Coordinates of C-alpha atoms in Angstrom, one line a residue:
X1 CA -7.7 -22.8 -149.5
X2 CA -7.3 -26.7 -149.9
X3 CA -6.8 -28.6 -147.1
X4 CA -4.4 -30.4 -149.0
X5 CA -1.4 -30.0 -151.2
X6 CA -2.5 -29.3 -154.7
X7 CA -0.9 -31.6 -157.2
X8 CA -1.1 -30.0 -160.9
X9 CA -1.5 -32.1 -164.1
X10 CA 0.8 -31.6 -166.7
X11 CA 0.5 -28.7 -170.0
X12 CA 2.3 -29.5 -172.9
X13 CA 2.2 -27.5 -176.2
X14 CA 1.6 -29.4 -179.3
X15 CA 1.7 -27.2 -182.3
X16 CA -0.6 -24.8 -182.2
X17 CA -2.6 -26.3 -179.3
X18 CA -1.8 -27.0 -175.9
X19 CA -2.8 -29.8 -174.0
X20 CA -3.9 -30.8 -170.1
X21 CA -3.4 -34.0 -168.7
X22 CA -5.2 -34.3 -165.2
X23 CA -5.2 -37.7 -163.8
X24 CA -7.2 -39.4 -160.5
X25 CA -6.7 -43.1 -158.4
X26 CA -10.2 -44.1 -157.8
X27 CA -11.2 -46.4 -155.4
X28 CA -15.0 -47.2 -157.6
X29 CA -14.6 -49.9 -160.3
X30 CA -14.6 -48.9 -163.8
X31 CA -18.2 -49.4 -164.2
X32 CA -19.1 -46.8 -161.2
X33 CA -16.6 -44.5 -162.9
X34 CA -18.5 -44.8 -166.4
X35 CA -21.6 -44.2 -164.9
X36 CA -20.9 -41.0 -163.3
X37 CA -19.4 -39.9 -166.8
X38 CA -22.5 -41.2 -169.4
X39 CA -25.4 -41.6 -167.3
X40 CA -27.8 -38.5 -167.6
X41 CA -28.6 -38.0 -164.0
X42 CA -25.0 -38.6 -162.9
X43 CA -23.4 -36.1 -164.7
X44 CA -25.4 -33.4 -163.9
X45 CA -23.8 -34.4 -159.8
X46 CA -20.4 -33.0 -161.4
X47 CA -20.5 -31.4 -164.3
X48 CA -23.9 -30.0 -165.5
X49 CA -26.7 -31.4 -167.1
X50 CA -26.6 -33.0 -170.6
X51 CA -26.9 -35.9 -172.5
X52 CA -24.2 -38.3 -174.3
X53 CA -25.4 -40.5 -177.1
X54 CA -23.1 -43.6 -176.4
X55 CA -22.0 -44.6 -179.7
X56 CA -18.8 -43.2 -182.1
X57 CA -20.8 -40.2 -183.8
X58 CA -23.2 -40.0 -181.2
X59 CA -24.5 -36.3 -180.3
X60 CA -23.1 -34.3 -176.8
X61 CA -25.3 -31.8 -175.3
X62 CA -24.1 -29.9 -172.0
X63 CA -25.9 -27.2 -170.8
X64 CA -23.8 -24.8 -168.1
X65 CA -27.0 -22.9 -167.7
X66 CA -24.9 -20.6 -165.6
X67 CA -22.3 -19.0 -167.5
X68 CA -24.3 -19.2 -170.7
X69 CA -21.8 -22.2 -172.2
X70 CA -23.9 -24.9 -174.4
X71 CA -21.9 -27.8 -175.3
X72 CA -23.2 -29.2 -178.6
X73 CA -20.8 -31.7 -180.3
X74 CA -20.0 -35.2 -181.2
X75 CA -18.6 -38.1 -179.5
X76 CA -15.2 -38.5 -181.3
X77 CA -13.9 -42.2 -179.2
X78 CA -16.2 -44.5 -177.6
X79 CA -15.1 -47.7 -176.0
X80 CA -17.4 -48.3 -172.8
X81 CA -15.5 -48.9 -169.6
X82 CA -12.4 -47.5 -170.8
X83 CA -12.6 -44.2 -173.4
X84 CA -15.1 -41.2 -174.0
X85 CA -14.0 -38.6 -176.0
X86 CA -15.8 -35.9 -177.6
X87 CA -14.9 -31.8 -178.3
X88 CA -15.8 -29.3 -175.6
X89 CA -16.8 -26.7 -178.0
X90 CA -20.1 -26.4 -180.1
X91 CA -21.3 -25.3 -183.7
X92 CA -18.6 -23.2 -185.4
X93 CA -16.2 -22.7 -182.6
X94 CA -12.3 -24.0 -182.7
X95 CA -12.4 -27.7 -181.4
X96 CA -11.5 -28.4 -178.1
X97 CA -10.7 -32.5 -177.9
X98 CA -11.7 -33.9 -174.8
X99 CA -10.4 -37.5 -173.5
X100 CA -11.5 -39.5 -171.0
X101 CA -9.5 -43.1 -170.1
X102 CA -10.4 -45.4 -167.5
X103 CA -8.1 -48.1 -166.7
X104 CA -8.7 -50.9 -164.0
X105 CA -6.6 -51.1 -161.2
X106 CA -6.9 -53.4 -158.2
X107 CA -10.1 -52.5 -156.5
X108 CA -10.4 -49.1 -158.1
X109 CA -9.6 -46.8 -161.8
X110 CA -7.4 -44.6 -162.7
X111 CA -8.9 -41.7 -164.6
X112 CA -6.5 -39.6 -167.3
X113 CA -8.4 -36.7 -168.7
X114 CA -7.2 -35.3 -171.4
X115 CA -8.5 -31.9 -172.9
X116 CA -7.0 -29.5 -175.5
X117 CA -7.2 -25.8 -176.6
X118 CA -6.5 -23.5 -179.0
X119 CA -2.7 -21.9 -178.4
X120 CA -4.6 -18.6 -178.0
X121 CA -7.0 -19.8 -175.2
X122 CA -6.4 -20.1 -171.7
X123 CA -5.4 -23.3 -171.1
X124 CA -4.3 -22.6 -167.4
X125 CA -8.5 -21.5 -166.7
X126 CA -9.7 -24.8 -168.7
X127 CA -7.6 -27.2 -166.4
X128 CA -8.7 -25.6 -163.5
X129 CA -12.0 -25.7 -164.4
X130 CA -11.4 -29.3 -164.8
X131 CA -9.2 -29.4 -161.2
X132 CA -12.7 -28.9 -159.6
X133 CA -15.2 -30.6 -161.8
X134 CA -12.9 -33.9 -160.7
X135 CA -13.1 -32.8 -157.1
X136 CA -16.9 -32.8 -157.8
X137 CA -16.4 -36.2 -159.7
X138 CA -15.2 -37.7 -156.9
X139 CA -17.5 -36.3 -153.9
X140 CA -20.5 -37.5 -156.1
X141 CA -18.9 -40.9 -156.2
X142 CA -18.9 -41.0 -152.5
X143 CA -22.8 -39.9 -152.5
X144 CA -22.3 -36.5 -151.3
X145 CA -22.3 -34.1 -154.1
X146 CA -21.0 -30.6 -153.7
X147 CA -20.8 -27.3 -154.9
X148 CA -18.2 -26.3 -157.5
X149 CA -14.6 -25.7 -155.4
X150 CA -13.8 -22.0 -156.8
X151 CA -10.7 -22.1 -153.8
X152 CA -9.2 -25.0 -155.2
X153 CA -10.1 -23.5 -158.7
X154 CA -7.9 -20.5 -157.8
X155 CA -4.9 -22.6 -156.7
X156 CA -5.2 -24.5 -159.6
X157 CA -5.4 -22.3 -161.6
X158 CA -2.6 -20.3 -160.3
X159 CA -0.6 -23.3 -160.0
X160 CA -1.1 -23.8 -164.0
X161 CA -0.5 -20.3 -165.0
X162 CA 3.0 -21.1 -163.4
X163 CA 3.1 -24.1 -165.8
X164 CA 2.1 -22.3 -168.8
X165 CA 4.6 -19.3 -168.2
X166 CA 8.0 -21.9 -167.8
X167 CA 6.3 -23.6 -171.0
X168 CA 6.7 -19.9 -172.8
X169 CA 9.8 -19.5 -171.2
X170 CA 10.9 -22.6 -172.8

């Protein structure tokens, strides 16, 4: 496990989707944080290779060559610096809104992701997913990339299965 305290986003349900907020304090200026989420070569440190058009309308292509996933969609929000948004899904699948904000702060950013789902989908696996893609976010910002975190995936993941069950409950 962790060798810290895992701190969950928050799951809300919006109709018939719900949605993941995961936030992160920074200490890289905006422009270091944009990088690592635009730039070709950066984004493969974290996430997986692909390609962002940056423009409103511009094309996304993701490859996670791994599991067989191809991101293929179009960026939805574009303000550089501050938002990237675009839908983590491709060609006829539901849409899957994906948000990312950057605000300035002192010497560093905070960074709010935002992602939603289909009611039916697992929205608990998705942040997770996410959990360690920011842990990778953040190690490549340091200039030490690393593997994918599958143990902090599992606590995560647990932690939002927990979240989504009192949601239900509710």
């Amino acid at each position: 496990m962790s060798e810290f305290e895992f701190q969950p986003g928050i799951i809300r349900r919006l109709g018939d989707v719900y949605e993941g907020r995961l936030q992160r304090s920074i200490d890289h200026r905006p422009a270091e944080v944009w990088q690592m989420l635009t730039a070709p070569d950066r984004l493969a440190q974290w996430l997986a290779p692909g390609s962002i058009q940056l423009r409103k309308g511009g094309t996304v292509h993701i490859n996670f060559a791994d599991s067989g996933t191809l991101i293929e969609s179009t960026v939805l929000a574009f303000e550089p610096e501050r938002q990237l948004a675009y839908s983590w899904s491709s060609g006829s699948e539901p849409q899957r809104p994906l948000s990312w904000s950057l605000e300035a702060v002192d010497e560093g950013t905070v960074l709010t992701l935002v992602v939603q789902v289909p009611i039916q989908e697992d929205i608990a696996k998705a942040c997770a997913g996410f959990e360690g893609h920011l842990e990778m976010l953040l190690a490549a910002l340091e200039g030490v990339p690393i593997r994918f975190p599958f143990d902090l995936f599992l606590q995560a993941r647990t932690a939002y299965q927990a979240a989504v069950a009192a949601l239900v409950k509710a």
